[in-house]
């Protein structure tokens, strides 16, 4: 009786102790509750949280698509052609470089509070953009928006990770994309009212000083500095300044120096680093992040260059250009939902990322040869093919990350993966824009020699029809097509690289892996309970 009482007392003491994520108790509290789903939401509460998370993702995702469509209008409105790359890239810059801070914040502070803060920050940035009187203010607003979007992206996956049963997460993750501002208040209200963090998930108990050190602000500053140097170099190079000019060469050298300093610092920081060493030791996470880097590059090339094709080459206005992009956006959205649902049922993901990369490579190759007089069936079909290729592979990385990582590492691993994705956009989109602009200027001197190339570019894609004669337009359109073709060559190369990485992913059944881990945790727990009385005896 004494042994039994002591064992019971020991179990009660354990149940009263706050549990940290990743401990055996986090997997199983007792013999009757041996799954993680006991700590998750269900029914209408889960539905409300899922709805709020979808709205939050909608804030960030739709913001990107809107700017991609109206970017030509913005350059004309603000008379700032040199800033065209900044309207999109600065948001991606802050998304990428602040992922580490948000990931650490979700680990060391209250998840609910940090998630609401990210939504508020995004709303503030959107407000600044809405009232911006000039290009500089608009860019500042985009930077603030990106800061909030960084927390919204990673936080949404974390909220679903702590709220939904494991078997439902892939399907819910597939609903995140393309569902802005009017939705923010609704999303925040639902999170505030209905999000309840499970009692077994506790804020990591460290001092405030340690929490600040974990944010790795110097690392963030180095990464921002490196990215800014890179973006300035590609903005100036070949368009407003020669590639051999002191400004371009100096910023490229600054990019290399700051990037090396960032890498060295991250190595010596260990788990305090912006990119924690413990997470980077996981080969799968590194593969996923690199895969996202190349995939994001392809996605943003299509997203930002297709409006140029429709407006400059096809002569559409901003609204019609957006309508003509519906095949791309719709196919991406549907494939994410379908793939997320299928993975939740089958637990197999490899076939989707491999097929998606093949289709994306083929679609990029087709756009290399698209002509100015291509019919509706051509540009619709090519967009659908690209959308299927991008959409089928866009959801998988986060699903895989949440399935293979221990619970206490999900926030940091998610931040690393989104860092790879955002960095891909930050680096590749300016490169594609630079290729397009340089080839455009070079080709205009041959196809439209009677008009200064700088004058044509300054007009903007949306105003070509009204500023030039019918005799001048064919030569201008030919130059635009040539620039777009060369940019899509980069897209094809990136798709091929991501295909190689997709083939390197180990073939595994995510459900079987989870079942094995849960079984091991159950056995260890039961063994500890059974052995404890014997040792005391």
Coordinates of C-alpha atoms in Angstrom, one line a residue:
X1 CA 0.0 0.0 0.0
X2 CA 2.9 2.4 0.8
X3 CA 4.5 1.8 -2.5
X4 CA 1.2 2.3 -4.4
X5 CA 0.6 5.5 -2.4
X6 CA 4.1 6.8 -3.2
X7 CA 3.7 6.1 -6.8
X8 CA 0.3 7.9 -6.9
X9 CA 1.8 10.9 -5.1
X10 CA 4.7 11.0 -7.6
X11 CA 2.3 11.0 -10.5
X12 CA 0.2 13.8 -9.0
X13 CA 3.3 15.9 -8.4
X14 CA 4.2 15.4 -12.1
X15 CA 0.8 16.4 -13.2
X16 CA 0.9 19.6 -11.2
X17 CA 4.3 20.7 -12.6
X18 CA 4.1 23.0 -15.6
X19 CA 5.2 21.0 -18.6
X20 CA 7.6 22.3 -21.3
X21 CA 7.0 21.5 -24.9
X22 CA 8.7 18.4 -26.0
X23 CA 8.8 16.5 -22.8
X24 CA 7.2 13.0 -22.6
X25 CA 4.3 14.5 -20.7
X26 CA 3.7 16.8 -23.7
X27 CA 3.0 13.7 -25.8
X28 CA 1.0 11.9 -23.2
X29 CA -0.4 12.9 -19.9
X30 CA -1.5 9.5 -18.7
X31 CA -2.3 6.0 -20.0
X32 CA -5.8 7.0 -21.1
X33 CA -4.8 10.1 -22.9
X34 CA -2.0 9.0 -25.1
X35 CA -2.3 11.4 -28.0
X36 CA -1.6 15.1 -28.4
X37 CA -5.1 15.7 -29.6
X38 CA -6.4 15.9 -26.0
X39 CA -4.8 19.4 -25.8
X40 CA -6.3 20.7 -29.0
X41 CA -9.5 22.6 -29.9
X42 CA -12.4 21.0 -31.7
X43 CA -15.8 21.9 -33.1
X44 CA -16.8 25.5 -33.5
X45 CA -13.8 26.9 -31.6
X46 CA -11.4 25.2 -34.0
X47 CA -13.5 26.5 -36.9
X48 CA -13.3 30.0 -35.5
X49 CA -9.6 29.9 -35.0
X50 CA -9.1 28.4 -38.5
X51 CA -11.2 31.1 -40.0
X52 CA -9.2 33.9 -38.2
X53 CA -5.9 32.3 -39.3
X54 CA -7.1 32.2 -42.9
X55 CA -8.1 35.9 -42.8
X56 CA -4.6 36.7 -41.3
X57 CA -2.8 34.9 -44.1
X58 CA -5.1 36.7 -46.5
X59 CA -3.8 40.0 -45.2
X60 CA -0.2 39.2 -46.3
X61 CA -0.9 37.1 -49.4
X62 CA -3.4 39.4 -51.1
X63 CA -1.2 42.4 -50.3
X64 CA 1.5 40.8 -52.5
X65 CA -0.8 40.1 -55.4
X66 CA -2.3 43.6 -55.3
X67 CA 1.0 45.3 -55.5
X68 CA 2.2 43.0 -58.3
X69 CA -0.8 44.1 -60.4
X70 CA -0.7 47.9 -59.8
X71 CA 3.1 48.3 -59.6
X72 CA 3.2 50.0 -63.1
X73 CA 0.5 52.4 -61.9
X74 CA 2.5 53.2 -58.8
X75 CA 5.6 54.1 -60.8
X76 CA 3.5 56.5 -62.9
X77 CA 1.6 58.0 -59.9
X78 CA 4.8 58.7 -57.8
X79 CA 7.1 59.4 -60.9
X80 CA 9.6 57.1 -59.3
X81 CA 10.6 54.4 -61.8
X82 CA 13.9 53.8 -59.9
X83 CA 11.8 52.6 -56.9
X84 CA 9.9 49.9 -58.8
X85 CA 11.9 47.1 -57.3
X86 CA 11.5 48.5 -53.8
X87 CA 7.7 48.3 -53.7
X88 CA 7.8 44.6 -53.7
X89 CA 11.3 43.7 -52.4
X90 CA 11.3 45.8 -49.3
X91 CA 8.3 43.8 -47.9
X92 CA 10.1 40.6 -48.7
X93 CA 13.2 42.0 -47.1
X94 CA 11.6 42.6 -43.7
X95 CA 9.7 39.4 -43.9
X96 CA 12.9 37.5 -44.4
X97 CA 15.2 39.3 -42.0
X98 CA 12.7 39.4 -39.0
X99 CA 11.7 35.8 -39.2
X100 CA 14.2 34.8 -36.5
X101 CA 12.9 37.5 -34.1
X102 CA 9.3 36.3 -34.5
X103 CA 10.3 32.7 -34.2
X104 CA 12.1 33.4 -30.9
X105 CA 9.2 35.6 -29.8
X106 CA 6.7 32.8 -30.2
X107 CA 9.0 30.6 -28.2
X108 CA 9.8 32.9 -25.3
X109 CA 6.6 35.0 -25.1
X110 CA 2.9 34.4 -25.1
X111 CA 1.8 33.0 -28.5
X112 CA -1.5 34.8 -28.5
X113 CA -0.1 38.2 -27.6
X114 CA 2.7 38.0 -30.2
X115 CA 0.3 36.8 -32.9
X116 CA -2.0 39.8 -32.2
X117 CA 1.0 42.1 -32.3
X118 CA 1.9 40.8 -35.8
X119 CA -1.6 41.5 -37.1
X120 CA -1.5 45.1 -35.6
X121 CA 1.9 45.8 -37.1
X122 CA 0.6 44.6 -40.5
X123 CA -2.4 46.9 -40.2
X124 CA -0.2 49.8 -39.3
X125 CA 1.9 49.3 -42.4
X126 CA -1.2 49.0 -44.6
X127 CA -2.4 52.3 -43.2
X128 CA 0.9 54.1 -43.9
X129 CA 0.7 52.8 -47.5
X130 CA -2.9 54.0 -47.9
X131 CA -2.1 57.6 -46.9
X132 CA 1.4 57.8 -48.5
X133 CA 1.9 61.1 -50.4
X134 CA 5.1 60.0 -52.1
X135 CA 7.2 57.0 -53.0
X136 CA 9.5 57.1 -49.9
X137 CA 6.5 57.0 -47.5
X138 CA 5.0 54.2 -49.5
X139 CA 8.2 52.2 -49.3
X140 CA 8.4 52.8 -45.5
X141 CA 4.8 51.5 -45.2
X142 CA 5.7 48.4 -47.2
X143 CA 8.6 47.8 -44.8
X144 CA 6.3 48.0 -41.8
X145 CA 3.8 45.7 -43.5
X146 CA 6.5 43.2 -44.1
X147 CA 7.5 43.3 -40.5
X148 CA 3.9 42.4 -39.5
X149 CA 3.5 39.8 -42.3
X150 CA 6.6 38.0 -41.0
X151 CA 4.9 37.3 -37.7
X152 CA 1.6 36.6 -39.4
X153 CA 3.0 33.9 -41.7
X154 CA 4.9 32.0 -39.1
X155 CA 2.4 32.6 -36.3
X156 CA -0.5 31.3 -38.4
X157 CA 1.2 27.9 -38.7
X158 CA 2.1 27.9 -35.0
X159 CA -1.5 28.7 -34.0
X160 CA -2.8 25.8 -36.1
X161 CA -0.1 23.6 -34.7
X162 CA -1.2 24.2 -31.1
X163 CA -4.9 24.2 -31.9
X164 CA -5.7 21.5 -34.5
X165 CA -5.3 17.8 -34.2
X166 CA -2.3 16.5 -36.1
X167 CA -4.3 14.7 -38.8
X168 CA -6.3 17.9 -39.6
X169 CA -3.3 20.2 -39.9
X170 CA -2.3 19.5 -43.6
X171 CA -5.9 20.2 -44.8
X172 CA -6.2 23.4 -42.7
X173 CA -2.7 24.5 -43.9
X174 CA -3.9 24.1 -47.5
X175 CA -6.6 26.7 -46.9
X176 CA -4.2 29.5 -45.8
X177 CA -3.3 31.1 -49.1
X178 CA -5.2 33.9 -50.9
X179 CA -8.2 34.2 -48.7
X180 CA -6.6 42.6 -46.6
X181 CA -7.1 45.3 -44.5
X182 CA -10.9 45.0 -43.8
X183 CA -10.3 41.4 -42.6
X184 CA -7.6 42.3 -40.1
X185 CA -9.9 43.4 -37.3
X186 CA -12.1 40.4 -37.8
X187 CA -9.1 38.1 -37.6
X188 CA -7.7 39.8 -34.4
X189 CA -11.2 39.6 -32.7
X190 CA -11.6 35.9 -33.4
X191 CA -8.0 35.2 -32.1
X192 CA -8.6 37.3 -29.0
X193 CA -11.9 35.6 -28.2
X194 CA -11.3 32.0 -29.1
X195 CA -7.6 31.1 -29.1
X196 CA -6.7 29.2 -26.0
X197 CA -3.2 27.9 -25.8
X198 CA -3.1 24.3 -24.4
X199 CA -2.0 24.2 -20.7
X200 CA 0.8 21.8 -21.6
X201 CA 2.4 24.5 -23.7
X202 CA 4.3 27.0 -21.5
X203 CA 6.5 29.9 -22.3
X204 CA 10.1 28.9 -22.1
X205 CA 11.3 30.0 -18.6
X206 CA 14.4 32.2 -19.0
X207 CA 15.4 35.7 -17.9
X208 CA 14.3 38.8 -19.9
X209 CA 18.0 39.4 -20.7
X210 CA 18.3 36.0 -22.2
X211 CA 15.1 36.5 -24.2
X212 CA 16.6 39.7 -25.7
X213 CA 19.8 37.9 -26.5
X214 CA 17.8 35.2 -28.2
X215 CA 16.3 37.7 -30.6
X216 CA 19.8 38.2 -32.1
X217 CA 19.3 41.8 -33.1
X218 CA 22.9 42.2 -34.4
X219 CA 22.4 39.3 -36.7
X220 CA 19.1 40.8 -38.0
X221 CA 21.0 44.2 -38.6
X222 CA 23.7 42.4 -40.6
X223 CA 21.2 40.6 -42.7
X224 CA 19.2 43.7 -43.4
X225 CA 22.4 45.6 -44.3
X226 CA 23.5 42.9 -46.7
X227 CA 20.1 42.7 -48.4
X228 CA 19.9 46.5 -48.8
X229 CA 23.3 46.7 -50.4
X230 CA 22.2 43.9 -52.8
X231 CA 19.0 45.6 -53.7
X232 CA 20.6 49.0 -54.3
X233 CA 23.2 47.4 -56.6
X234 CA 20.6 45.7 -58.7
X235 CA 18.4 48.8 -58.8
X236 CA 21.2 50.9 -60.2
X237 CA 23.2 48.5 -62.2
X238 CA 22.8 49.0 -66.0
X239 CA 19.7 51.2 -65.7
X240 CA 20.5 54.4 -63.8
X241 CA 24.2 53.8 -63.3
X242 CA 26.9 51.7 -65.1
X243 CA 27.7 48.3 -63.6
X244 CA 31.3 49.4 -63.2
X245 CA 30.4 52.6 -61.3
X246 CA 31.7 53.1 -57.8
X247 CA 28.2 53.0 -56.3
X248 CA 27.3 49.7 -57.9
X249 CA 30.6 48.0 -57.2
X250 CA 30.7 49.4 -53.7
X251 CA 27.2 48.1 -52.8
X252 CA 28.1 44.7 -54.2
X253 CA 31.2 44.5 -52.1
X254 CA 29.2 45.7 -49.1
X255 CA 26.7 42.9 -49.8
X256 CA 29.5 40.2 -49.8
X257 CA 31.2 41.6 -46.7
X258 CA 28.0 41.9 -44.6
X259 CA 26.8 38.5 -45.8
X260 CA 30.0 36.9 -44.7
X261 CA 29.9 38.7 -41.4
X262 CA 26.3 37.4 -40.9
X263 CA 27.3 33.8 -41.6
X264 CA 30.3 34.0 -39.2
X265 CA 28.2 35.5 -36.5
X266 CA 25.5 32.9 -36.9
X267 CA 28.0 30.1 -36.6
X268 CA 29.4 31.4 -33.3
X269 CA 26.1 32.4 -31.8
X270 CA 24.9 28.7 -31.7
X271 CA 21.2 28.5 -30.6
X272 CA 21.1 32.2 -29.9
X273 CA 21.6 32.8 -33.6
X274 CA 19.0 34.2 -35.9
X275 CA 19.1 30.8 -37.6
X276 CA 19.6 28.4 -34.6
X277 CA 22.3 25.8 -35.1
X278 CA 20.2 23.1 -33.4
X279 CA 17.5 23.5 -36.1
X280 CA 20.0 23.8 -39.0
X281 CA 21.5 20.4 -37.9
X282 CA 18.3 18.9 -39.2
X283 CA 19.1 18.0 -42.9
X284 CA 15.5 17.9 -43.8
X285 CA 14.8 21.5 -42.6
X286 CA 17.8 22.7 -44.6
X287 CA 16.5 21.0 -47.7
X288 CA 13.0 22.4 -47.1
X289 CA 14.4 26.0 -46.7
X290 CA 16.5 25.8 -49.8
X291 CA 13.6 24.3 -51.7
X292 CA 11.4 27.2 -50.6
X293 CA 14.2 29.7 -51.7
X294 CA 14.0 28.5 -55.3
X295 CA 10.3 28.0 -55.3
X296 CA 9.6 31.5 -54.0
X297 CA 11.8 32.9 -56.7
X298 CA 9.7 31.2 -59.4
X299 CA 6.5 32.3 -57.7
X300 CA 7.4 36.0 -57.5
X301 CA 8.8 36.1 -61.1
X302 CA 5.4 35.0 -62.4
X303 CA 3.5 37.2 -60.0
X304 CA 5.3 40.4 -60.8
X305 CA 6.2 40.0 -64.5
X306 CA 2.8 38.7 -65.8
X307 CA 1.2 42.1 -65.2
X308 CA 4.0 43.7 -67.3
X309 CA 3.1 41.3 -70.1
X310 CA -0.6 42.0 -70.0
X311 CA -0.2 45.8 -69.6
X312 CA 2.8 46.6 -71.8
X313 CA 2.5 43.9 -74.5
X314 CA -1.3 43.2 -74.6
X315 CA -2.3 46.8 -73.8
X316 CA -4.6 46.1 -70.9
X317 CA -5.3 48.4 -68.0
X318 CA -4.6 47.6 -64.4
X319 CA -8.0 46.1 -63.7
X320 CA -8.1 43.9 -66.8
X321 CA -4.5 42.8 -66.1
X322 CA -5.6 41.6 -62.7
X323 CA -8.5 39.7 -64.1
X324 CA -6.2 38.0 -66.6
X325 CA -4.1 36.7 -63.8
X326 CA -7.0 34.9 -62.2
X327 CA -6.0 31.6 -63.9
X328 CA -2.7 31.7 -62.2
X329 CA -4.0 32.7 -58.7
X330 CA -7.0 30.3 -58.9
X331 CA -4.9 27.3 -59.9
X332 CA -2.4 28.0 -57.2
X333 CA -5.1 28.3 -54.6
X334 CA -7.0 25.2 -55.6
X335 CA -3.9 23.0 -55.8
X336 CA -2.8 24.1 -52.3
X337 CA -6.2 23.1 -50.9
X338 CA -6.2 19.8 -52.8
X339 CA -2.7 18.8 -51.9
X340 CA -3.1 19.7 -48.3
X341 CA -6.2 17.6 -48.1
X342 CA -4.7 14.6 -49.9
X343 CA -1.6 14.7 -47.7
X344 CA -3.8 14.7 -44.6
X345 CA -5.4 11.5 -45.9
X346 CA -2.4 9.7 -47.3
X347 CA 0.5 11.2 -45.4
X348 CA 2.7 11.0 -48.6
X349 CA 4.2 14.2 -49.9
X350 CA 7.2 13.4 -52.1
X351 CA 5.2 12.8 -55.3
X352 CA 3.6 16.3 -55.1
X353 CA 6.8 18.3 -54.8
X354 CA 8.5 16.3 -57.6
X355 CA 5.6 16.6 -60.0
X356 CA 5.1 20.3 -59.1
X357 CA 8.7 21.1 -59.9
X358 CA 8.5 19.3 -63.3
X359 CA 5.3 21.2 -64.2
X360 CA 6.8 24.5 -63.0
X361 CA 9.9 24.0 -65.1
X362 CA 7.9 23.2 -68.2
X363 CA 5.6 26.2 -67.7
X364 CA 8.6 28.5 -67.3
X365 CA 10.0 27.1 -70.5
X366 CA 6.8 27.8 -72.3
X367 CA 6.7 31.4 -71.2
X368 CA 10.2 31.9 -72.7
X369 CA 8.7 31.4 -76.1
X370 CA 5.3 33.3 -75.6
X371 CA 4.7 35.9 -78.3
X372 CA 3.0 39.3 -78.3
X373 CA 0.0 38.0 -80.3
X374 CA -0.5 34.9 -78.2
X375 CA -4.2 34.0 -78.0
X376 CA -6.3 33.5 -74.9
X377 CA -5.9 29.8 -74.9
X378 CA -2.1 30.1 -74.8
X379 CA -1.7 32.6 -72.0
X380 CA -4.5 31.0 -69.9
X381 CA -3.2 27.5 -70.4
X382 CA 0.4 28.5 -69.6
X383 CA -0.8 30.2 -66.4
X384 CA -2.8 27.2 -65.3
X385 CA 0.2 24.9 -65.9
X386 CA 2.4 27.3 -63.9
X387 CA -0.2 27.7 -61.1
X388 CA -0.6 23.9 -60.8
X389 CA 3.2 23.6 -60.6
X390 CA 3.6 26.3 -58.0
X391 CA 0.5 25.5 -55.9
X392 CA 1.2 21.8 -55.6
X393 CA 4.6 22.5 -54.1
X394 CA 3.8 25.6 -52.0
X395 CA 2.0 24.0 -49.1
X396 CA 4.2 21.0 -48.6
X397 CA 7.2 22.6 -46.9
X398 CA 5.2 23.8 -43.8
X399 CA 3.3 20.5 -43.6
X400 CA 6.6 18.6 -43.6
X401 CA 8.2 20.9 -41.1
X402 CA 5.4 20.5 -38.5
X403 CA 5.4 16.8 -39.0
X404 CA 9.1 16.1 -38.6
X405 CA 10.0 18.6 -35.8
X406 CA 9.7 18.2 -32.1
X407 CA 7.0 20.4 -30.7
X408 CA 9.4 22.8 -28.9
X409 CA 11.3 23.4 -32.2
X410 CA 8.3 24.0 -34.5
X411 CA 8.3 27.8 -34.1
X412 CA 12.0 28.1 -34.9
X413 CA 11.9 25.6 -37.7
X414 CA 9.0 27.4 -39.3
X415 CA 10.8 30.7 -39.0
X416 CA 13.9 29.1 -40.8
X417 CA 11.7 27.7 -43.6
X418 CA 9.9 31.1 -44.1
X419 CA 13.2 32.8 -44.0
X420 CA 14.3 30.7 -46.9
X421 CA 11.1 31.5 -48.8
X422 CA 11.3 35.2 -48.1
X423 CA 15.0 35.4 -48.9
X424 CA 14.3 33.8 -52.2
X425 CA 11.9 36.5 -53.1
X426 CA 14.1 39.3 -51.8
X427 CA 17.2 38.1 -53.8
X428 CA 15.6 36.6 -56.9
X429 CA 12.9 39.2 -57.7
X430 CA 15.4 42.1 -57.9
X431 CA 17.6 39.9 -60.1
X432 CA 14.7 39.1 -62.4
X433 CA 13.7 42.8 -62.5
X434 CA 17.3 43.8 -63.3
X435 CA 17.5 41.2 -66.1
X436 CA 14.2 42.5 -67.5
X437 CA 15.1 46.2 -67.4
X438 CA 18.7 45.7 -68.7
X439 CA 17.5 43.6 -71.7
X440 CA 14.6 46.0 -72.3
X441 CA 16.9 49.0 -72.5
X442 CA 19.4 47.2 -74.7
X443 CA 16.8 45.9 -77.1
X444 CA 15.0 49.2 -77.4
X445 CA 18.0 50.8 -79.0
X446 CA 17.6 48.3 -81.8
X447 CA 13.8 47.9 -82.1
X448 CA 12.8 51.5 -81.4
X449 CA 16.0 53.5 -82.2
X450 CA 14.1 56.8 -82.9
X451 CA 12.9 57.1 -79.3
X452 CA 15.2 57.5 -76.3
X453 CA 15.0 54.2 -74.3
X454 CA 14.9 56.1 -71.0
X455 CA 11.8 58.0 -72.2
X456 CA 10.0 54.7 -73.0
X457 CA 10.8 53.1 -69.7
X458 CA 9.8 56.3 -67.8
X459 CA 6.3 56.2 -69.4
X460 CA 5.5 52.9 -67.6
X461 CA 3.8 49.8 -68.9
X462 CA 0.3 51.1 -68.4
X463 CA 0.7 54.2 -70.5
X464 CA 2.4 52.9 -73.7
X465 CA -0.8 52.9 -75.7
X466 CA -1.6 56.6 -75.0
X467 CA 2.0 58.0 -75.3
X468 CA 3.2 56.3 -78.5
X469 CA 1.9 55.9 -82.1
X470 CA 0.6 52.7 -83.6
X471 CA 3.8 52.6 -85.8
X472 CA 6.1 52.8 -82.7
X473 CA 4.3 50.3 -80.5
X474 CA 5.4 47.0 -82.2
X475 CA 9.1 47.8 -81.7
X476 CA 8.5 48.7 -78.1
X477 CA 6.5 45.6 -77.5
X478 CA 9.2 43.5 -79.1
X479 CA 11.7 44.9 -76.6
X480 CA 9.4 44.2 -73.7
X481 CA 8.9 40.6 -74.9
X482 CA 12.6 40.1 -75.1
X483 CA 13.1 41.3 -71.6
X484 CA 10.4 39.1 -70.3
X485 CA 11.8 36.0 -72.1
X486 CA 15.2 36.4 -70.5
X487 CA 13.6 36.8 -67.0
X488 CA 11.6 33.6 -67.5
X489 CA 14.9 31.8 -68.4
X490 CA 15.9 32.6 -64.8
X491 CA 12.5 31.1 -63.7
X492 CA 13.2 27.9 -65.6
X493 CA 16.6 27.6 -64.1
X494 CA 15.2 28.1 -60.6
X495 CA 12.5 25.5 -61.2
X496 CA 15.1 23.0 -62.3
X497 CA 17.2 23.6 -59.1
X498 CA 14.1 23.1 -56.9
X499 CA 13.4 19.9 -58.8
X500 CA 16.9 18.6 -57.9
X501 CA 16.3 19.5 -54.3
X502 CA 12.8 17.8 -54.3
X503 CA 14.4 14.6 -55.5
X504 CA 16.8 14.7 -52.5
X505 CA 13.9 14.6 -50.0
X506 CA 13.8 11.2 -48.2
X507 CA 10.7 9.2 -49.0
X508 CA 8.6 8.8 -45.9
X509 CA 5.1 8.4 -44.6
X510 CA 4.5 11.3 -42.2
X511 CA 1.8 9.5 -40.3
X512 CA 3.9 6.4 -39.7
X513 CA 6.7 8.5 -38.4
X514 CA 4.4 10.3 -36.0
X515 CA 2.9 7.0 -34.9
X516 CA 6.3 5.6 -34.2
X517 CA 7.3 8.7 -32.2
X518 CA 4.0 8.6 -30.2
X519 CA 4.4 4.8 -29.5
X520 CA 8.0 5.4 -28.3
X521 CA 6.8 8.2 -26.1
X522 CA 4.0 6.0 -24.7
X523 CA 6.3 3.1 -24.0
X524 CA 8.9 5.4 -22.3
X525 CA 6.2 7.0 -20.1
X526 CA 4.7 3.6 -19.1
X527 CA 8.1 2.2 -18.4
X528 CA 8.9 5.2 -16.2
X529 CA 5.7 4.8 -14.2
X530 CA 6.2 1.0 -13.8
X531 CA 9.9 1.3 -12.8
X532 CA 9.4 4.2 -10.3
X533 CA 7.7 2.1 -7.5
X534 CA 10.1 -0.8 -8.0
X535 CA 13.1 1.5 -7.5
X536 CA 11.6 3.1 -4.4
X537 CA 10.9 -0.4 -3.0

